[in-house]
Structures are given as C-alpha cells and as structure tokens.
Amino acid sequence: MTDIDARAAMHLSDASVSVELETQGMTLNIGPQHPSTHGVLRLVAKVEGERVMSVQPVIGYMHRGYEKLTEVRTYAQITALVNRIDWVSGFANEIPWIRAVEKLMEIEVPERAQWIRLILTEMTRISSHLLFMSSYPLELGAATPLMYALREREYVMDLIEGLTGGRFHPNFNRVGGVKPAAGGGSTQKKVSQDLPAGFFQGTREAMDRIDSVMDELDELVTGNEMVRARTIGVGVIPPEKAIEFGLSGPNARASGIDFDLRRDGEPYLPYDQVDFDVITEQTGDSFARYLVRKEEIRQAVRIVRQGIDNIKPGPLQAKVPRVLKVPKGQTYVRTENPKGEMGFYLISEGGRIPYRVKIRSASFCNLSILSWILEGALVPDLVAIMGSLDFVLGDVDR
Amino acid sequence: MTDSPPDGDLVDEAADSVEADAVETELEEIGFAAELTELVGASLWVDEFDTIRIYVARENWVESLRLARDEAGLTFFGWLSAVDWSTEVAVGEQVGEPDELIERYEVVCRLSSVTSSKGAHFFTEVPKDDAIIDSIVPLFAGAEWHEREAAEMFGITFVGHPYPLKLYLPDSFQGFPLRKSYPLLSREVKPWPGTVDVESMPAADGPSTTNVEAGDTGGDE
C-alpha cells in the first residue's frame, strides 16, 4: 500500500506527461444497462489505468428458460418461441427448428416453400447485418451511417411484414412448408394462399436500394480514417482461438476460417442452386469482422435476386397430420444464422411435445471469448471490440 | 389442410435424386461413425437422422474428446449440455414404461470439423446419485460457459472447472431447473390451454361457462 502511494507520489511530482502513470487497480462495472451491450449484459472489469486486466461477463438478465418451456409446448407453439431467441433475425431462427421437426417426421418440403424460406432467410441476414452496419459506427462515435443503414433496412422489414404479418417475429414457418401468406384467405383456395401481389417486384427494388446504400456506407465508413484507426489491429482473434471457443459465422470467417454452413454444412435449403461467395478475411481484428459483414450483405443481395429468378409456382405446404406427433428419435440440425451456427438438438420420445431441446445459439459461444479477448485491451477499445462481435443478448441468454 | 396432388413426374424425379444423394452421404457417414467409435474406444454408436451419437464411458470422457479433436479432426467445439432421463416427471409427458427406463443423466458434447460437414455427438452416462464428471475446459476453452450452464441446470459437478459459479441464475437460486422433476410453477397454477391444440369452438349461443373451467378465461370479463 505504502509502496504504491510512494510510487504514485513520485509520478505526480514528475511534470513530464510522457511518463506512464501507475495507478491503483480498480474495478469498473459496465452495465447491465449500457448502450453498447445490445440488451442487458454486465461486465466486471478490473482495470489499471487505461489497461483492462481481466473481465468477467455477467449474463442471465434475460434468461427466459426456453429449454424448459419447450418441454411443455407443442411443436407448432415452439416455432413462435424460437423466433424470439435472436430477435433481430427471427425468421432465420425458425429454420433449424422446423428442419429438425421435419427430419424426424421425414417430411419432404415442397420446392417453392424452400425457396421462400431461402429468400426470407437472406433478407433477414441483410436486416441483421444492416443493424450492425448502423450500430457499430455509432459505437465508434459516428452517428450518420445509422440513418443510412436503418432507412434502407426499413424497406426490407416492410417486405417481411407485408408477407408474414410480423416485422421481427414472423412465425411464418409451418412443419412441412410455410404459412399461407397474410391476407391469403381460406386455405382451400390454392391461388390466394400464395405470396402477396408485388412481393417480388418490391423485393427487387429493395435489393437495388441495399446495393446503392452499401456503396454509400463504403464511402462513409470503410475508408474513414477514424474507423480504421479504432478497429484495425484491435481485438485480434487468431483462428485456433476462434475454433477452441466455438466461434462461428462472420466472427470466425474474419479470422480466416473458411467455413459456412450454407456451403459446407448438411444441406437445409437450396443453397447449392445459387451462386455466392463465402467471405473471409485473414487478420481477425475488429475491422475484418466489419468487412466480412459488409460483404455478406452484398452476397445476400445476390442470393435473394437468384432466389426470385429460380422460384417456380407450386404448393407451399406438404401434407402433414392435423395433430403433430413426432416419432421417437434424436436429431441435430444446424444452420448459418446471421450471427453464426444456430442449432437445435431435438429428442422426441413420440407424442405432441419434445422430450428435450438443446438450443445452440451463436451469440452464446461468440460472447464466451469476451474474457479472453478483452484481457490486456485498452478501456476505450472495450466497446470497439464488443461491438465488433455483433451479439444479441436474447441469443446469449435464451 | 390442402390435398393438392403434386405435379407427379417432376416431384418423383426430384425425390429420387435426393434419395440417391442421401444414401451416398449416409454410407460415408456410417464409415466415419464406425471409425470414430473405434478411435475413441466406445462400444456403442447410433447414426440416425443425419446425427451421429457415440456413447463413451465416463472415465474415458476427456480422453475420448481429446482423441476426436487431435486424431479425427473434430476441432470445433459445438456445444455441451445434458439430458435428464427420469421417471419422475413434473412437466411434460412421461416417456416409456417406468420400469424399463434407466434413470440417468447423459452429458452430451458436440464436436465438428471446420473443413467438412463432419460432426459427432459424444454421450456419456452419469448416474443420478453420483453426478460428477471431469471438466473439458482444459481441452476446449469454449466449454467453460456450457459446463457452468449444465451444472446449474442439472446439478452435475464438473471436476476441474476453473470458475464453477452459476452462469444464468442468481447465486442464491435453489434447485436445478432443467431436471424433469423440477416443476414449472406457471403450469402448477394454471394448465396451459394450448396443450390441447384441436379444441372445439365455444358454443355460438350465449356465453359459455365451461371455458372458464377449462382454463381459458378469455381475459377481461
């Protein structure tokens, strides 16, 4: 104690500002309510001066016990539940769940329904990544990109809402297909069940807008000196660490891991019939994670356009029994969510409700690297690193 | 429900090619599952619904996962959790015949590859009265949170865990919520109206009183 006081006194008497001040360590409490935490996350950081010595994330403020709730709900009801896990990409959450049920029931989904799922998944990816494109520069101190990105995102949300009836929680998938579209009328009239008029035209226009706003954001953000200074070389994740911590999605690809479940995983939607690039970066820093998401928006736009070109008329729904009883079995289905690998391990013992559902959410694993990556970082970099991981607390806490 | 006869030929052709592909990948994966089982010295493996399950002994748990990581290329840590096989069920449906079911916990860990679509689930049985297993955090740093979650939700002790505190729940929380014997209080108070998903509509003439008894209060009366 006295030793530290003596050293502090020595430094204080020193007039030179170039001398690094030695300060007493202190505990900094960040959150649970903090704008950079995308929900409620608390960080207990031990800092010495500007240096973070250790960080212990405290999570669970939004724990809703979904794994328990799935054990008392029917299969159809759980679809509504799972799209609240990662609430900025609700539609993409439904896919692995509904595929797991279809796999156990051995249902073949009509092709048109698969294409609609693919188009909506990619639109969800655009909307999720655009939210990152707006919030990340904001966390670095740039407020303007938010206006550009959120404005265009609204066109995508409008289309999703027009089709499914919900902006964030579409609940649009049904076991064996997709729901008859909003305003589609009776399920007996096959023509009116289909997509609302003008959906494809509207989507094409929205995709053109996304393309042009990405050019604008490129000019505004990517080349911006401040953004580059704050993100390049900050929060570097080497590939072996990414694998060890189970990082997936854009966070892993920014570290040079060339793996994308859309291309390399078990097939779940007709991604093999569309042309797209898997974006990787080698540096693994915050800027690389930004670059990967930015390019993934453009790739998603490409996929949506091809989806619209490839989709053909046909039924939206396979024949399924009125009361869903899933035969005994266990399966794991994982898909490429906008945040990374999302999977459901489903155990059915027969009957109308699952025996056990394990939810593997991408943000949970992506966030678990936080203690490791923030150790030794500077306090001002804390938000820059956290923001670059692009997590959603609903996806962490489940 | 619709009963539209699908466009016969087209659908059949597509189904055939899909089936052929499926058989091919299945053969590959069965080979992989058997290989992996031999590698880790397990006795039992199951491969159904595109999901490989390998059952290893509890004392070989860490070593099996290490072999899978180092020798079989399953370097990517997917997740870790547990399953409670129980005859004492407070929520959900009772499974099987009570006297046939062996009461146990199963700890599950998924590992996969980042160069191919290969992946496997490793299972090990943990007896109910001795719910202890070695931690795999030294192998996979990412398992830390997963093991803390499994510990607080199922009451399984992970020996050698570097930070064995509760993850989601408050420190003072009593009980293990994901055990089948742990009741869901909202269900105790009121039965979930949705468990019967094909219900007769309420009678059209006059207010129905039976609805209230069935748990569907209708809200603002």
XYZ file of C-alpha atoms in Angstrom:
619
model
C 0.000 0.000 0.000
C 2.600 2.480 1.068
C 4.790 1.323 -1.725
C 2.112 2.167 -4.288
C 1.447 5.516 -2.619
C 5.102 6.346 -2.794
C 5.271 5.453 -6.470
C 2.139 7.476 -7.202
C 3.589 10.444 -5.376
C 6.765 10.110 -7.382
C 4.834 10.147 -10.627
C 2.674 13.059 -9.568
C 5.732 15.127 -8.827
C 7.003 14.365 -12.287
C 5.864 17.114 -14.622
C 6.506 15.161 -17.797
C 3.301 13.865 -19.400
C 5.123 11.184 -21.315
C 5.627 9.195 -18.149
C 3.034 6.470 -17.885
C 1.160 6.985 -14.652
C 0.917 3.979 -12.452
C -2.442 3.862 -10.821
C -4.053 1.672 -8.304
C -6.152 -1.061 -9.845
C -9.878 -0.583 -9.672
C -12.996 -2.463 -10.571
C -15.119 -0.945 -13.270
C -18.707 -2.003 -13.548
C -20.119 -1.701 -17.037
C -23.795 -2.354 -17.483
C -26.209 -4.117 -17.041
C -27.743 -1.142 -18.847
C -25.264 0.164 -21.343
C -25.900 1.236 -24.921
C -23.117 -0.936 -26.303
C -24.373 -4.142 -24.755
C -27.320 -4.789 -27.102
C -29.510 -5.930 -24.266
C -28.560 -6.362 -20.651
C -25.025 -7.536 -20.110
C -22.841 -6.646 -17.162
C -19.082 -6.599 -17.338
C -16.993 -6.546 -14.204
C -13.673 -5.220 -15.426
C -10.529 -4.924 -13.360
C -8.593 -2.035 -14.819
C -5.246 -0.487 -14.111
C -5.160 2.921 -15.662
C -6.231 2.507 -19.244
C -5.442 -1.185 -19.316
C -8.056 -3.892 -18.737
C -6.514 -6.597 -16.591
C -9.447 -9.005 -16.548
C -13.105 -9.044 -17.436
C -15.827 -11.245 -16.082
C -19.052 -11.017 -18.088
C -22.212 -11.480 -16.020
C -25.079 -12.767 -18.127
C -28.506 -14.181 -17.450
C -30.506 -10.985 -17.059
C -32.635 -12.063 -19.999
C -32.700 -15.768 -19.303
C -36.190 -16.947 -20.189
C -35.693 -20.672 -19.797
C -36.608 -21.611 -23.341
C -35.185 -25.097 -22.990
C -37.605 -25.756 -20.136
C -40.514 -24.115 -21.927
C -40.053 -26.355 -24.957
C -40.829 -29.322 -22.728
C -44.374 -28.102 -22.115
C -45.307 -26.795 -25.545
C -46.419 -28.480 -28.722
C -44.177 -28.455 -31.779
C -46.221 -25.780 -33.539
C -46.126 -23.488 -30.498
C -42.361 -23.710 -30.202
C -41.945 -22.079 -33.613
C -43.331 -18.879 -32.137
C -40.961 -19.264 -29.204
C -37.749 -19.808 -31.127
C -38.047 -16.740 -33.267
C -37.617 -14.692 -30.102
C -34.182 -16.145 -29.375
C -32.184 -13.873 -31.647
C -34.805 -11.211 -32.105
C -33.137 -9.319 -34.912
C -33.162 -12.359 -37.150
C -36.358 -14.086 -36.120
C -37.022 -15.844 -39.381
C -33.567 -17.408 -39.549
C -34.081 -18.944 -36.081
C -37.147 -20.829 -37.208
C -35.331 -22.707 -39.955
C -33.149 -25.067 -37.873
C -36.046 -25.802 -35.523
C -38.552 -26.556 -38.230
C -35.988 -28.615 -40.168
C -35.307 -30.690 -37.062
C -39.008 -31.495 -36.701
C -39.325 -32.242 -40.409
C -36.310 -34.505 -40.270
C -37.773 -36.651 -37.502
C -41.168 -36.750 -39.237
C -39.455 -37.429 -42.585
C -41.387 -34.755 -44.411
C -40.236 -33.528 -47.799
C -40.858 -29.794 -48.096
C -42.209 -28.529 -51.440
C -39.653 -26.708 -53.530
C -41.475 -23.398 -53.579
C -41.637 -23.311 -49.800
C -37.904 -23.996 -49.643
C -37.168 -21.084 -51.950
C -39.399 -18.770 -49.939
C -37.510 -19.845 -46.831
C -34.218 -19.155 -48.552
C -35.262 -15.691 -49.757
C -36.583 -14.706 -46.344
C -33.529 -16.076 -44.540
C -31.249 -13.962 -46.682
C -33.460 -10.902 -46.239
C -33.207 -11.477 -42.505
C -29.442 -11.661 -42.857
C -29.460 -8.328 -44.675
C -31.577 -6.756 -41.972
C -29.431 -8.179 -39.159
C -26.164 -7.092 -40.769
C -27.573 -3.650 -41.616
C -28.330 -3.210 -37.936
C -24.663 -3.959 -37.286
C -23.659 -1.501 -40.020
C -25.672 1.158 -38.239
C -24.846 0.428 -34.613
C -21.153 -0.336 -34.942
C -20.087 3.062 -36.351
C -22.354 4.632 -33.721
C -20.413 2.863 -31.012
C -17.227 4.201 -32.552
C -18.686 7.703 -32.481
C -20.119 8.107 -35.975
C -23.871 8.745 -35.934
C -24.527 9.345 -39.633
C -24.271 5.776 -41.004
C -27.095 4.803 -38.686
C -29.521 6.960 -40.635
C -28.494 5.488 -43.968
C -28.456 1.864 -42.884
C -31.668 1.907 -40.865
C -33.565 3.741 -43.585
C -32.869 1.001 -46.124
C -33.363 -1.723 -43.540
C -36.901 -0.491 -43.116
C -37.700 -1.421 -46.734
C -36.619 -4.977 -46.026
C -38.607 -5.064 -42.790
C -41.676 -3.756 -44.608
C -41.444 -6.562 -47.140
C -41.081 -9.173 -44.422
C -44.007 -7.654 -42.575
C -46.129 -7.498 -45.727
C -45.540 -11.179 -46.359
C -45.598 -12.662 -42.873
C -47.532 -10.174 -40.790
C -44.657 -9.533 -38.384
C -41.650 -7.263 -38.647
C -39.475 -9.082 -36.150
C -41.300 -12.256 -35.261
C -42.662 -13.686 -38.490
C -43.676 -17.126 -37.152
C -44.056 -17.947 -40.814
C -42.747 -21.497 -40.989
C -45.004 -24.462 -40.622
C -43.906 -28.043 -40.348
C -43.852 -29.112 -43.975
C -43.799 -25.683 -45.557
C -44.688 -22.073 -44.955
C -47.834 -20.361 -43.782
C -50.371 -19.248 -46.359
C -49.467 -15.593 -46.854
C -51.104 -12.800 -44.901
C -54.424 -11.821 -46.412
C -54.375 -15.019 -48.401
C -57.844 -16.038 -47.310
C -59.111 -19.552 -46.897
C -56.631 -22.390 -47.056
C -58.946 -24.123 -49.500
C -58.368 -21.563 -52.243
C -54.988 -22.501 -53.506
C -54.257 -19.424 -55.605
C -54.974 -16.894 -52.906
C -52.664 -18.631 -50.430
C -49.610 -17.589 -52.315
C -47.332 -14.600 -51.839
C -48.938 -11.154 -51.902
C -49.004 -9.402 -55.276
C -45.948 -7.300 -55.982
C -43.747 -9.027 -53.421
C -41.062 -9.984 -55.907
C -41.119 -6.606 -57.632
C -40.860 -4.867 -54.272
C -38.018 -7.152 -53.229
C -36.070 -6.434 -56.410
C -36.413 -2.710 -55.798
C -35.367 -3.081 -52.173
C -32.300 -5.077 -53.229
C -31.284 -2.287 -55.626
C -31.593 0.150 -52.750
C -29.480 -2.039 -50.497
C -26.802 -2.210 -53.180
C -26.673 1.547 -53.502
C -26.672 2.196 -49.763
C -23.805 -0.244 -49.400
C -21.832 1.905 -51.838
C -22.639 4.931 -49.716
C -21.672 3.192 -46.494
C -18.454 2.040 -48.128
C -17.540 5.657 -48.773
C -18.720 6.838 -45.377
C -17.322 4.157 -43.118
C -14.885 1.754 -44.746
C -12.374 4.359 -45.786
C -12.904 6.551 -42.777
C -9.647 7.292 -41.034
C -11.184 7.319 -37.559
C -12.933 3.998 -38.030
C -9.773 2.411 -39.360
C -7.656 3.819 -36.539
C -10.036 2.442 -33.935
C -10.577 -1.000 -35.422
C -7.512 -2.152 -37.361
C -5.367 -4.370 -35.172
C -7.843 -4.093 -32.303
C -9.275 -7.251 -30.762
C -7.373 -9.778 -32.849
C -8.726 -13.349 -32.634
C -6.321 -15.964 -34.017
C -8.053 -18.812 -35.895
C -7.069 -21.505 -33.390
C -8.667 -19.493 -30.570
C -11.805 -18.968 -32.631
C -12.156 -22.722 -33.116
C -11.419 -23.511 -29.481
C -14.104 -21.117 -28.257
C -16.625 -22.319 -30.836
C -16.861 -19.012 -32.678
C -18.885 -19.261 -35.836
C -20.339 -17.151 -38.576
C -18.777 -13.829 -39.589
C -16.643 -13.731 -36.423
C -14.897 -16.971 -37.373
C -14.638 -16.097 -41.052
C -12.926 -12.807 -40.171
C -10.198 -14.927 -38.562
C -9.590 -16.805 -41.770
C -11.761 -19.858 -41.123
C -13.258 -20.617 -44.488
C -16.398 -22.343 -43.290
C -20.008 -21.511 -43.980
C -22.843 -23.911 -43.234
C -24.716 -22.719 -46.300
C -21.947 -24.143 -48.464
C -20.167 -26.705 -46.267
C -22.825 -27.965 -43.888
C -25.574 -30.521 -44.264
C -27.946 -29.174 -46.938
C -31.006 -27.489 -45.438
C -32.148 -25.051 -48.133
C -31.355 -24.983 -51.869
C -28.137 -23.000 -51.421
C -26.410 -25.398 -53.825
C -28.506 -23.948 -56.637
C -27.430 -20.358 -56.096
C -24.124 -18.712 -56.711
C -22.479 -16.865 -53.851
C -19.075 -16.304 -52.310
C -18.127 -17.123 -48.755
C -16.369 -14.026 -47.474
C -13.260 -14.478 -45.373
C -10.633 -12.117 -44.003
C -7.269 -13.113 -42.613
C -6.456 -10.512 -39.976
C -9.077 -11.433 -37.362
C -9.335 -7.897 -35.970
C -12.440 -5.770 -35.448
C -12.091 -4.212 -38.889
C -12.001 -7.641 -40.516
C -15.248 -8.572 -38.772
C -16.778 -5.360 -40.088
C -15.554 -6.102 -43.621
C -16.946 -9.646 -43.598
C -20.433 -8.489 -42.581
C -20.377 -5.673 -45.101
C -19.569 -8.047 -47.958
C -22.056 -10.632 -46.710
C -24.827 -8.103 -47.244
C -23.845 -7.859 -50.896
C -23.720 -11.646 -51.180
C -27.126 -11.940 -49.537
C -28.492 -9.465 -52.086
C -27.069 -11.708 -54.820
C -28.743 -14.763 -53.294
C -32.119 -13.044 -52.933
C -32.034 -11.980 -56.585
C -31.231 -15.517 -57.719
C -33.910 -16.858 -55.425
C -36.510 -14.693 -57.118
C -35.272 -15.849 -60.532
C -35.339 -19.523 -59.567
C -38.622 -19.770 -57.712
C -41.391 -21.627 -59.518
C -45.105 -21.979 -58.848
C -46.135 -24.911 -56.728
C -47.606 -25.915 -53.406
C -46.442 -24.179 -50.226
C -47.167 -26.983 -47.835
C -46.572 -30.712 -47.706
C -49.265 -32.923 -46.341
C -48.935 -33.210 -42.582
C -51.243 -34.710 -39.970
C -53.537 -32.303 -38.172
C -52.115 -33.160 -34.761
C -48.351 -33.193 -34.958
C -46.913 -36.278 -33.319
C -43.218 -36.642 -33.870
C -41.845 -40.180 -33.918
C -39.168 -41.280 -31.485
C -35.692 -40.137 -32.415
C -32.904 -37.671 -31.933
C -31.511 -35.211 -34.417
C -29.331 -32.148 -34.584
C -29.912 -29.532 -37.262
C -27.670 -26.509 -37.579
C -27.923 -23.606 -39.971
C -25.993 -20.479 -40.793
C -27.772 -17.814 -38.817
C -26.677 -14.197 -39.425
C -24.720 -14.473 -36.151
C -23.249 -17.919 -36.795
C -24.090 -21.560 -36.224
C -27.515 -21.980 -34.738
C -28.667 -25.481 -33.985
C -31.340 -27.469 -32.241
C -30.751 -30.859 -30.717
C -34.201 -32.385 -30.589
C -35.065 -35.504 -28.626
C -38.522 -36.847 -29.228
C -39.995 -39.805 -27.426
C -43.132 -39.713 -29.556
C -46.096 -37.576 -28.668
C -47.023 -33.966 -29.113
C -44.269 -32.305 -27.124
C -40.496 -32.777 -27.285
C -38.660 -34.615 -24.529
C -35.659 -32.313 -24.612
C -34.483 -29.491 -26.853
C -30.964 -28.140 -26.609
C -30.612 -24.747 -28.252
C -27.170 -23.955 -29.586
C -27.157 -20.238 -30.222
C -24.366 -18.440 -31.997
C -24.050 -15.386 -29.748
C -23.630 -17.518 -26.613
C -20.477 -19.105 -27.982
C -19.303 -15.923 -29.697
C -19.564 -13.986 -26.462
C -17.767 -16.603 -24.381
C -14.477 -15.400 -25.865
C -15.010 -11.968 -24.283
C -12.910 -12.571 -21.147
C -10.036 -13.824 -23.215
C -10.128 -11.143 -25.881
C -10.551 -8.180 -23.535
C -7.675 -9.172 -21.286
C -4.978 -6.575 -21.787
C -7.086 -4.370 -24.044
C -7.381 -0.634 -23.545
C -10.542 0.665 -21.894
C -11.510 2.794 -24.928
C -11.182 -0.310 -27.138
C -13.599 -2.255 -24.999
C -16.676 -1.014 -26.794
C -15.000 -1.270 -30.198
C -14.180 -4.933 -29.597
C -17.510 -5.830 -28.052
C -19.465 -4.162 -30.842
C -17.473 -5.983 -33.496
C -18.600 -9.361 -32.120
C -22.207 -8.462 -33.036
C -24.092 -10.341 -30.370
C -27.668 -10.082 -29.217
C -28.373 -10.784 -25.580
C -31.558 -12.681 -26.342
C -29.393 -15.089 -28.294
C -26.907 -15.337 -25.425
C -29.359 -15.859 -22.593
C -32.081 -17.853 -24.380
C -55.213 -28.796 -44.975
C -54.663 -28.849 -48.668
C -54.666 -32.066 -50.563
C -53.380 -30.896 -53.895
C -51.971 -33.713 -55.988
C -48.442 -32.517 -56.706
C -47.094 -32.429 -60.210
C -46.367 -36.170 -60.436
C -43.303 -36.688 -62.634
C -41.329 -33.662 -61.563
C -41.653 -34.352 -57.880
C -40.847 -38.051 -58.223
C -37.691 -37.383 -60.192
C -36.505 -34.821 -57.699
C -37.251 -37.169 -54.823
C -35.268 -39.980 -56.482
C -32.138 -37.919 -56.918
C -32.416 -36.603 -53.376
C -32.731 -40.150 -52.114
C -29.698 -41.311 -54.051
C -27.637 -38.455 -52.615
C -28.859 -39.232 -49.147
C -27.834 -42.890 -49.431
C -24.385 -41.857 -50.599
C -23.778 -39.409 -47.753
C -25.205 -41.908 -45.303
C -22.666 -44.524 -46.349
C -19.868 -42.042 -45.928
C -21.063 -41.011 -42.515
C -21.611 -44.550 -41.293
C -17.999 -45.239 -42.192
C -16.963 -42.151 -40.292
C -19.067 -43.016 -37.252
C -17.638 -46.541 -37.038
C -14.111 -45.230 -37.440
C -14.622 -42.655 -34.762
C -16.141 -45.216 -32.411
C -13.113 -47.422 -32.814
C -10.768 -44.482 -32.351
C -12.230 -43.391 -29.037
C -12.786 -46.965 -27.863
C -16.528 -46.676 -27.464
C -18.848 -49.643 -27.566
C -21.998 -48.133 -28.980
C -22.805 -45.767 -31.759
C -26.029 -44.682 -33.406
C -26.402 -42.914 -36.704
C -29.922 -41.797 -37.495
C -31.491 -38.665 -38.907
C -28.061 -37.363 -40.029
C -26.916 -37.327 -36.435
C -24.055 -39.444 -35.107
C -24.159 -40.404 -31.452
C -21.226 -42.078 -29.790
C -21.530 -43.426 -26.261
C -18.329 -43.416 -24.261
C -17.586 -44.418 -20.689
C -17.457 -41.687 -18.084
C -13.837 -42.378 -17.159
C -12.812 -42.025 -20.821
C -14.755 -38.796 -21.351
C -11.885 -36.316 -21.598
C -9.576 -38.725 -23.373
C -12.224 -39.609 -25.988
C -12.832 -35.974 -26.788
C -9.112 -35.336 -26.980
C -8.706 -38.186 -29.467
C -11.632 -36.926 -31.525
C -10.066 -33.485 -31.634
C -6.476 -34.496 -32.325
C -6.893 -37.654 -34.406
C -10.239 -37.275 -36.158
C -10.068 -33.569 -36.967
C -13.130 -32.607 -34.941
C -11.525 -29.429 -33.696
C -14.562 -27.176 -33.497
C -16.314 -27.095 -30.144
C -20.039 -27.015 -30.851
C -21.772 -27.222 -27.512
C -22.097 -29.203 -24.305
C -25.246 -29.975 -22.399
C -27.078 -32.733 -20.603
C -30.261 -34.784 -20.770
C -32.230 -35.972 -17.755
C -33.774 -39.412 -18.244
C -36.209 -39.643 -15.430
C -39.362 -41.435 -14.416
C -40.243 -38.637 -12.058
C -41.647 -36.067 -14.458
C -43.126 -32.845 -13.128
C -43.603 -31.219 -16.526
C -44.066 -32.646 -19.964
C -45.015 -36.158 -20.852
C -43.877 -39.344 -19.186
C -41.762 -41.428 -21.526
C -41.783 -45.169 -21.981
C -42.535 -47.729 -19.334
C -41.227 -46.547 -15.970
C -39.640 -49.895 -15.144
C -37.788 -50.022 -18.459
C -36.195 -46.615 -18.174
C -32.767 -46.448 -16.589
C -32.649 -43.253 -14.581
C -29.550 -41.274 -15.501
C -28.134 -38.073 -16.808
C -26.461 -38.031 -20.158
C -23.802 -35.432 -20.787
C -23.602 -34.531 -24.468
C -20.813 -32.748 -26.285
C -20.866 -31.896 -29.936
C -17.639 -31.583 -31.864
C -17.367 -30.869 -35.540
C -14.901 -30.100 -38.242
C -14.284 -26.738 -39.859
C -13.119 -28.211 -43.134
C -16.022 -30.560 -43.834
C -19.568 -31.168 -42.660
C -18.422 -33.955 -40.328
C -19.501 -33.804 -36.744
C -20.486 -36.097 -33.907
C -22.213 -36.046 -30.569
C -20.437 -37.721 -27.686
C -22.631 -39.062 -24.924
C -21.701 -40.343 -21.545
C -23.890 -41.602 -18.756
C -23.720 -40.071 -15.316
C -25.592 -41.839 -12.514
C -28.104 -39.751 -10.611
C -26.636 -40.335 -7.175
C -23.093 -39.586 -8.317
C -23.445 -36.748 -10.822
C -19.774 -35.970 -11.263
C -17.736 -35.748 -14.453
C -14.366 -34.354 -15.471
C -14.318 -30.895 -16.961
C -13.199 -30.497 -20.579
C -12.267 -26.834 -20.196
C -8.536 -27.707 -20.448
C -9.288 -29.123 -23.917
C -11.780 -26.569 -25.153
C -11.780 -23.155 -23.533
C -15.216 -22.556 -25.032
C -16.710 -25.266 -22.828
C -16.456 -23.052 -19.763
C -19.850 -21.404 -20.073
C -21.513 -24.563 -21.343
C -20.354 -26.545 -18.314
C -21.457 -23.826 -15.926
C -24.873 -23.890 -17.549
C -25.147 -27.675 -17.363
C -24.012 -27.574 -13.733
C -26.624 -25.088 -12.597
C -29.435 -26.529 -14.705
C -28.903 -30.234 -13.932
C -26.823 -30.277 -10.772
C -23.889 -32.043 -12.394
C -20.455 -31.311 -10.911
C -17.638 -30.708 -13.364
C -14.377 -31.573 -11.658
C -11.559 -29.208 -12.504
C -13.684 -26.368 -13.798
C -11.753 -23.103 -13.361
C -14.720 -20.922 -12.412
C -17.524 -23.081 -11.019
C -20.144 -20.428 -10.335
C -23.700 -20.110 -11.583
C -23.964 -18.638 -15.066
C -27.542 -17.537 -15.649
C -29.192 -17.960 -12.287
C -28.739 -15.821 -9.180
C -26.263 -17.211 -6.660
C -28.997 -17.884 -4.120
C -31.133 -19.926 -6.514
C -32.276 -23.275 -5.154
C -32.862 -26.322 -7.301
C -31.916 -27.403 -10.800
C -34.474 -26.113 -13.305
C -33.870 -28.423 -16.253
C -34.293 -31.583 -14.237
C -37.503 -33.298 -15.190
C -38.560 -33.372 -11.544
C -38.354 -29.572 -11.262
C -41.867 -28.155 -11.624
C -42.716 -25.232 -13.855
C -44.714 -23.075 -11.487
C -46.840 -21.365 -14.104
C -48.121 -24.804 -15.071
C -48.948 -25.669 -11.486
C -51.085 -22.557 -11.163
C -52.897 -22.882 -14.462
C -52.868 -25.623 -17.079
C -51.624 -24.481 -20.442
C -54.675 -24.105 -22.678
C -52.601 -24.887 -25.743
C -51.732 -28.443 -24.777
C -54.937 -29.426 -26.488
C -54.392 -27.912 -29.878
C -57.536 -29.193 -31.515
C -60.310 -27.751 -29.410
C -63.973 -27.442 -30.147
C -65.074 -23.868 -30.654
C -67.122 -22.285 -27.858
C -70.862 -22.552 -28.344
C -72.189 -19.778 -30.532
C -75.333 -19.128 -28.490
C -74.796 -17.279 -25.242
C -71.737 -17.004 -23.055
C -70.140 -20.287 -22.238
C -69.189 -21.043 -18.665
C -67.322 -24.248 -19.423
C -64.480 -22.267 -20.944
C -63.565 -20.813 -17.593
C -63.257 -24.262 -16.110
C -61.063 -25.382 -18.964
C -58.603 -22.690 -18.052
C -59.443 -20.327 -20.906
C -60.714 -17.251 -19.115
C -60.888 -15.128 -22.218
C -59.250 -12.233 -20.430
C -61.254 -9.170 -19.494
C -64.504 -10.389 -18.005
